[in-house]
Coordinates of C-alpha atoms in Angstrom, one line a residue:
M1 CA 20.0 55.1 -59.4
E2 CA 18.9 52.2 -61.7
E3 CA 22.5 51.8 -62.9
K4 CA 23.7 51.5 -59.3
K5 CA 21.1 48.9 -58.5
N6 CA 22.2 46.8 -61.6
K7 CA 25.8 47.0 -60.5
M8 CA 24.9 45.7 -57.0
D9 CA 22.8 42.8 -58.5
S10 CA 25.7 41.9 -60.8
R11 CA 28.1 41.9 -57.8
R12 CA 25.7 39.7 -55.8
K13 CA 25.4 37.2 -58.7
F14 CA 29.2 37.1 -59.0
L15 CA 29.7 36.3 -55.3
L16 CA 27.1 33.5 -55.4
Q17 CA 28.5 32.0 -58.6
S18 CA 32.1 32.1 -57.4
G19 CA 31.3 30.7 -53.9
L20 CA 32.7 33.7 -52.1
A21 CA 29.4 34.4 -50.5
A22 CA 29.3 30.9 -49.0
V23 CA 32.8 31.6 -47.6
A24 CA 31.8 35.0 -46.3
I25 CA 28.7 33.8 -44.4
P26 CA 30.6 31.6 -41.8
F27 CA 32.9 34.5 -41.1
T28 CA 29.9 36.6 -40.1
Q29 CA 28.6 33.8 -37.8
I30 CA 32.0 33.3 -36.2
S31 CA 32.2 37.0 -35.4
C32 CA 28.8 36.9 -33.7
Q33 CA 29.7 33.8 -31.8
S34 CA 32.9 35.3 -30.6
S35 CA 31.1 38.3 -29.1
K36 CA 28.7 35.9 -27.2
D37 CA 31.7 33.9 -25.9
K38 CA 33.3 37.1 -24.6
A39 CA 30.0 38.1 -22.9
V40 CA 29.9 34.7 -21.2
E41 CA 33.5 34.9 -20.2
V42 CA 33.0 38.3 -18.6
E43 CA 29.9 37.0 -16.7
N44 CA 31.9 34.0 -15.5
E45 CA 34.7 36.3 -14.2
D46 CA 32.1 38.1 -12.1
S47 CA 30.1 35.0 -11.0
F48 CA 30.8 32.4 -8.3
E49 CA 29.1 30.1 -5.9
F50 CA 29.6 29.3 -2.3
A51 CA 27.9 27.0 0.3
F52 CA 26.8 28.1 3.7
L53 CA 26.6 25.2 6.2
T54 CA 25.5 26.0 9.8
D55 CA 24.9 24.1 13.0
I56 CA 26.7 20.9 12.1
H57 CA 26.8 19.6 15.7
I58 CA 29.3 16.9 14.9
K59 CA 29.5 14.1 17.5
P60 CA 30.1 10.3 17.4
E61 CA 26.5 9.6 18.4
M62 CA 23.2 9.7 16.3
N63 CA 25.2 8.7 13.1
A64 CA 26.3 12.3 12.9
P65 CA 29.6 11.5 11.1
K66 CA 27.6 9.7 8.4
G67 CA 25.2 12.6 8.0
F68 CA 28.0 15.1 7.8
Q69 CA 29.8 13.1 5.2
M70 CA 26.7 13.1 3.1
A71 CA 26.7 16.9 3.3
I72 CA 30.4 17.1 2.4
D73 CA 29.7 14.8 -0.6
K74 CA 26.8 17.0 -1.7
V75 CA 28.8 20.1 -1.5
N76 CA 31.7 18.6 -3.5
E77 CA 29.1 17.5 -6.1
L78 CA 27.9 21.1 -6.5
N79 CA 31.6 22.3 -6.5
P80 CA 31.2 25.9 -5.2
D81 CA 34.3 28.1 -4.9
F82 CA 34.4 27.8 -1.1
V83 CA 32.4 26.9 2.0
I84 CA 31.4 29.2 4.9
T85 CA 30.2 27.6 8.2
G86 CA 27.8 29.3 10.6
G87 CA 29.0 28.0 14.0
D88 CA 28.2 25.1 16.3
L89 CA 30.6 22.9 14.4
V90 CA 30.6 20.4 17.3
Y91 CA 28.3 19.2 20.1
D92 CA 29.3 20.1 22.7
T93 CA 32.3 21.7 24.4
M94 CA 30.5 24.1 26.7
R95 CA 29.9 21.3 29.3
G96 CA 32.7 19.0 28.2
N97 CA 36.0 18.1 29.7
Y98 CA 39.2 18.6 27.9
E99 CA 39.6 15.2 26.3
Q100 CA 36.0 15.0 25.1
S101 CA 36.1 18.5 23.6
E102 CA 39.5 18.0 22.0
S103 CA 38.2 14.8 20.3
L104 CA 35.1 16.6 18.9
F105 CA 37.2 19.4 17.3
S106 CA 39.6 16.8 15.9
L107 CA 36.7 14.8 14.4
Y108 CA 35.3 17.9 12.8
K109 CA 38.8 19.0 11.4
D110 CA 39.5 15.5 10.1
M111 CA 36.2 15.2 8.3
S112 CA 36.2 18.8 6.9
K113 CA 39.4 17.9 5.1
G114 CA 37.0 16.1 2.8
F115 CA 35.8 19.3 1.3
K116 CA 37.5 19.9 -2.1
M117 CA 37.4 23.7 -1.6
P118 CA 38.5 26.2 1.1
V119 CA 36.4 26.3 4.3
Y120 CA 35.9 29.4 6.4
N121 CA 34.7 28.6 9.9
C122 CA 32.6 30.6 12.3
I123 CA 32.3 30.0 16.1
G124 CA 29.0 29.1 17.7
N125 CA 27.9 28.8 21.3
H126 CA 28.5 25.0 21.4
D127 CA 32.1 25.6 20.3
L128 CA 32.9 27.6 23.5
F129 CA 35.1 25.5 25.8
A130 CA 34.2 24.9 29.4
I131 CA 32.0 28.0 30.0
Y132 CA 29.2 26.2 31.8
E133 CA 29.2 25.7 35.6
E134 CA 28.9 21.9 35.1
S135 CA 32.1 21.7 33.1
P136 CA 35.0 20.1 35.1
E137 CA 37.5 22.6 33.7
S138 CA 38.0 26.1 35.2
E139 CA 38.3 29.6 33.8
D140 CA 42.0 29.5 34.2
H141 CA 42.4 26.7 31.7
P142 CA 44.4 28.0 28.6
D143 CA 41.6 26.8 26.3
Y144 CA 38.8 28.4 28.2
K145 CA 36.0 30.0 26.1
Y146 CA 37.7 30.9 22.8
G147 CA 41.0 29.3 23.5
M148 CA 40.4 25.8 22.1
W149 CA 38.8 27.2 19.0
E150 CA 41.7 29.6 18.4
R151 CA 44.2 26.8 18.8
H152 CA 42.4 24.7 16.1
F153 CA 41.1 27.4 13.7
G154 CA 42.8 30.7 14.4
K155 CA 41.0 34.0 15.2
T156 CA 37.3 34.0 15.9
Y157 CA 36.7 37.0 13.6
Y158 CA 38.4 37.8 10.3
S159 CA 37.7 38.8 6.7
F160 CA 38.7 37.8 3.2
D161 CA 37.9 38.9 -0.4
H162 CA 36.7 36.9 -3.4
K163 CA 36.0 38.2 -6.9
G164 CA 35.2 41.7 -5.8
W165 CA 33.1 40.8 -2.7
H166 CA 34.3 41.3 0.9
F167 CA 33.4 38.5 3.4
I168 CA 33.5 39.2 7.2
T169 CA 33.1 36.4 9.8
L170 CA 32.2 37.7 13.3
N171 CA 32.2 36.2 16.8
S172 CA 28.8 36.8 18.2
L173 CA 29.4 35.0 21.6
D174 CA 30.4 36.0 25.1
V175 CA 29.8 34.6 28.6
T176 CA 27.5 35.9 31.3
D177 CA 28.4 36.4 34.9
N178 CA 26.4 33.3 35.8
K179 CA 28.4 31.2 33.3
R180 CA 26.0 31.0 30.4
Y181 CA 26.5 32.1 26.8
K182 CA 25.1 35.3 25.4
G183 CA 24.9 36.9 21.9
F184 CA 27.3 39.8 22.0
F185 CA 29.9 41.5 19.7
H186 CA 32.7 42.5 22.1
L187 CA 34.2 46.0 21.8
E188 CA 37.7 44.9 20.7
Q189 CA 36.0 43.1 17.7
L190 CA 33.9 46.2 16.9
E191 CA 37.0 48.3 16.7
W192 CA 38.6 45.8 14.4
L193 CA 35.5 45.8 12.2
K194 CA 35.8 49.6 11.8
Q195 CA 39.4 49.3 10.8
D196 CA 38.7 46.4 8.4
I197 CA 36.0 48.2 6.4
E198 CA 37.9 51.4 6.2
K199 CA 40.1 49.6 3.7
V200 CA 37.1 48.5 1.7
D201 CA 35.6 50.6 -1.1
K202 CA 32.1 51.8 -0.2
S203 CA 30.7 50.2 -3.3
T204 CA 32.1 46.8 -2.6
P205 CA 29.4 44.2 -1.8
I206 CA 29.8 42.8 1.8
V207 CA 28.7 39.6 3.4
I208 CA 28.7 39.1 7.2
T209 CA 28.6 35.7 8.8
T210 CA 27.5 35.3 12.4
H211 CA 26.2 32.4 14.5
I212 CA 23.8 34.3 16.8
P213 CA 21.4 36.1 14.4
M214 CA 21.7 39.9 14.0
I215 CA 18.0 40.0 13.0
C216 CA 15.4 37.3 13.4
T217 CA 11.6 36.8 13.6
Y218 CA 11.7 33.8 16.0
S219 CA 10.3 35.6 19.1
Q220 CA 7.6 37.4 17.1
L221 CA 6.4 34.1 15.8
N222 CA 6.8 31.9 18.9
G223 CA 6.6 34.3 21.8
G224 CA 8.6 33.8 25.0
E225 CA 11.4 35.9 26.5
G226 CA 14.7 36.6 24.7
S227 CA 15.2 37.9 21.3
R228 CA 17.4 35.1 19.9
T229 CA 19.6 37.8 18.5
A230 CA 22.9 39.4 19.5
N231 CA 22.3 42.1 22.1
N232 CA 24.3 44.7 20.4
A233 CA 23.7 43.8 16.7
S234 CA 22.7 47.5 16.1
D235 CA 26.4 48.5 16.8
V236 CA 27.4 46.4 13.8
F237 CA 24.7 47.8 11.6
K238 CA 25.8 51.4 12.5
I239 CA 29.4 50.6 11.5
M240 CA 28.1 49.2 8.2
E241 CA 25.7 52.1 7.5
N242 CA 27.6 53.8 4.7
H243 CA 28.9 50.6 3.1
N244 CA 27.4 48.1 0.7
L245 CA 26.2 45.4 3.1
K246 CA 24.4 42.9 0.8
L247 CA 23.8 39.9 3.0
V248 CA 23.9 38.7 6.7
L249 CA 24.3 34.9 7.0
Q250 CA 23.2 33.5 10.4
G251 CA 22.8 30.2 12.2
H252 CA 21.7 29.1 15.7
I253 CA 18.0 28.8 15.2
H254 CA 18.0 25.7 13.1
W255 CA 15.4 27.1 10.7
K256 CA 15.3 28.7 7.3
E257 CA 14.5 32.4 7.2
Y258 CA 15.0 35.1 4.7
G259 CA 14.3 38.8 4.6
F260 CA 15.1 42.1 2.9
V261 CA 15.4 45.1 5.2
N262 CA 14.3 48.5 3.9
D263 CA 16.0 48.0 0.5
R264 CA 19.3 48.0 2.4
F265 CA 20.4 44.4 3.0
H266 CA 19.2 40.8 3.0
F267 CA 19.4 38.3 5.9
L268 CA 19.4 34.6 5.7
T269 CA 19.2 32.1 8.6
G270 CA 20.5 28.9 7.0
G271 CA 18.7 26.0 8.6
S272 CA 20.9 23.2 10.0
I273 CA 23.0 20.3 8.9
A274 CA 22.0 18.4 12.1
G275 CA 18.3 19.4 12.2
N276 CA 17.1 18.6 15.7
G277 CA 20.4 17.2 16.9
W278 CA 20.4 14.5 14.2
K279 CA 17.0 13.3 15.3
G280 CA 14.9 14.9 12.6
R281 CA 13.6 18.3 11.6
R282 CA 13.6 21.3 13.9
H283 CA 11.0 24.0 13.5
N284 CA 9.8 22.0 10.5
T285 CA 13.0 22.9 8.7
K286 CA 14.5 19.9 6.9
E287 CA 18.2 19.2 7.4
G288 CA 20.3 21.0 4.7
F289 CA 22.4 23.9 3.7
V290 CA 22.3 27.0 1.5
K291 CA 23.9 27.3 -1.9
I292 CA 24.5 31.0 -2.9
K293 CA 25.2 32.1 -6.4
V294 CA 26.8 35.5 -7.0
S295 CA 26.6 37.3 -10.3
G296 CA 28.1 40.8 -10.4
N297 CA 26.5 42.8 -7.6
D298 CA 23.6 40.5 -7.1
F299 CA 23.0 37.0 -5.6
S300 CA 20.4 34.2 -5.5
W301 CA 20.1 31.3 -3.1
E302 CA 18.7 27.8 -2.8
Y303 CA 18.2 25.5 0.2
I304 CA 19.9 22.1 -0.5
D305 CA 18.7 18.8 1.0
H306 CA 21.8 16.6 1.5
G307 CA 19.6 13.5 1.9
W308 CA 20.0 13.0 5.7
E309 CA 16.2 12.7 6.5
A310 CA 15.7 9.8 4.1
E311 CA 18.9 8.1 5.3
R312 CA 17.9 8.6 9.0
L313 CA 14.5 7.0 8.4
K314 CA 16.1 4.1 6.6
L315 CA 18.6 3.5 9.4
A316 CA 15.7 3.7 12.0
E317 CA 13.8 1.0 10.1
K318 CA 16.8 -1.3 10.3
T319 CA 16.9 -1.0 14.1
I320 CA 13.2 -1.9 14.6

């Protein structure tokens, strides 16, 4: 045993004297660093970020194009993989004539080309063409209700995949008999949803985007009639029951709201780019959007101020 120890000591002394130990040490460090790099690389492959912008309400008035451009610039600075919008891109086509409504959608489309990443749009109630009684256009107009949207943006409901996650954008709007909008997922869309998720592995994380909330605490907090949710949201939840629904992204309310339902899924109502129609905060929620970071099967989120409140107050001071 003593003889073996002496041999090891002699071997150590030889390495130190010859400089081989000094050479061997960096090799050990490089090997460890390589393993760390691989771990980071794997994490990066599973990780991504996207931005959720809702209730943009673009219009020529109230300096709205300036405010929207500030949001675009902020998103580009953060450089997410893509953008999802939550409806009410323009204000407003429900009451508008053809020329006015067409100009609003064209303004939004031209400005949204400024995003340096793909944009996936969702339809909102203010994006429905000529549905109100006061609109000069009739129901037989080819762009009525969803028509103008579909001509500019394609289908009002669709899905796409990104880095192992499945994203579904739904149309939560329909029209009542007395020509108002209502929150409702029509039957044709529900059938499409069933077929869409049949192709998705049940372990795949799923994100749903809708303008009218599927679940919301507005009425519980503020009282009043109406739930501020889609009438048949439960039909969607039943379809998703045996799938890995992770998150529901919502708009419409212009406030920030987050919840986790029975350890099943999260919901996030994402504030508003326009706030109170570009006049300030609504429900005390500052104008902004949501940045969502996905890592593997989990996500985190942050509400981002795009700077409009400070800019609006500055512009108001100049006009006094």
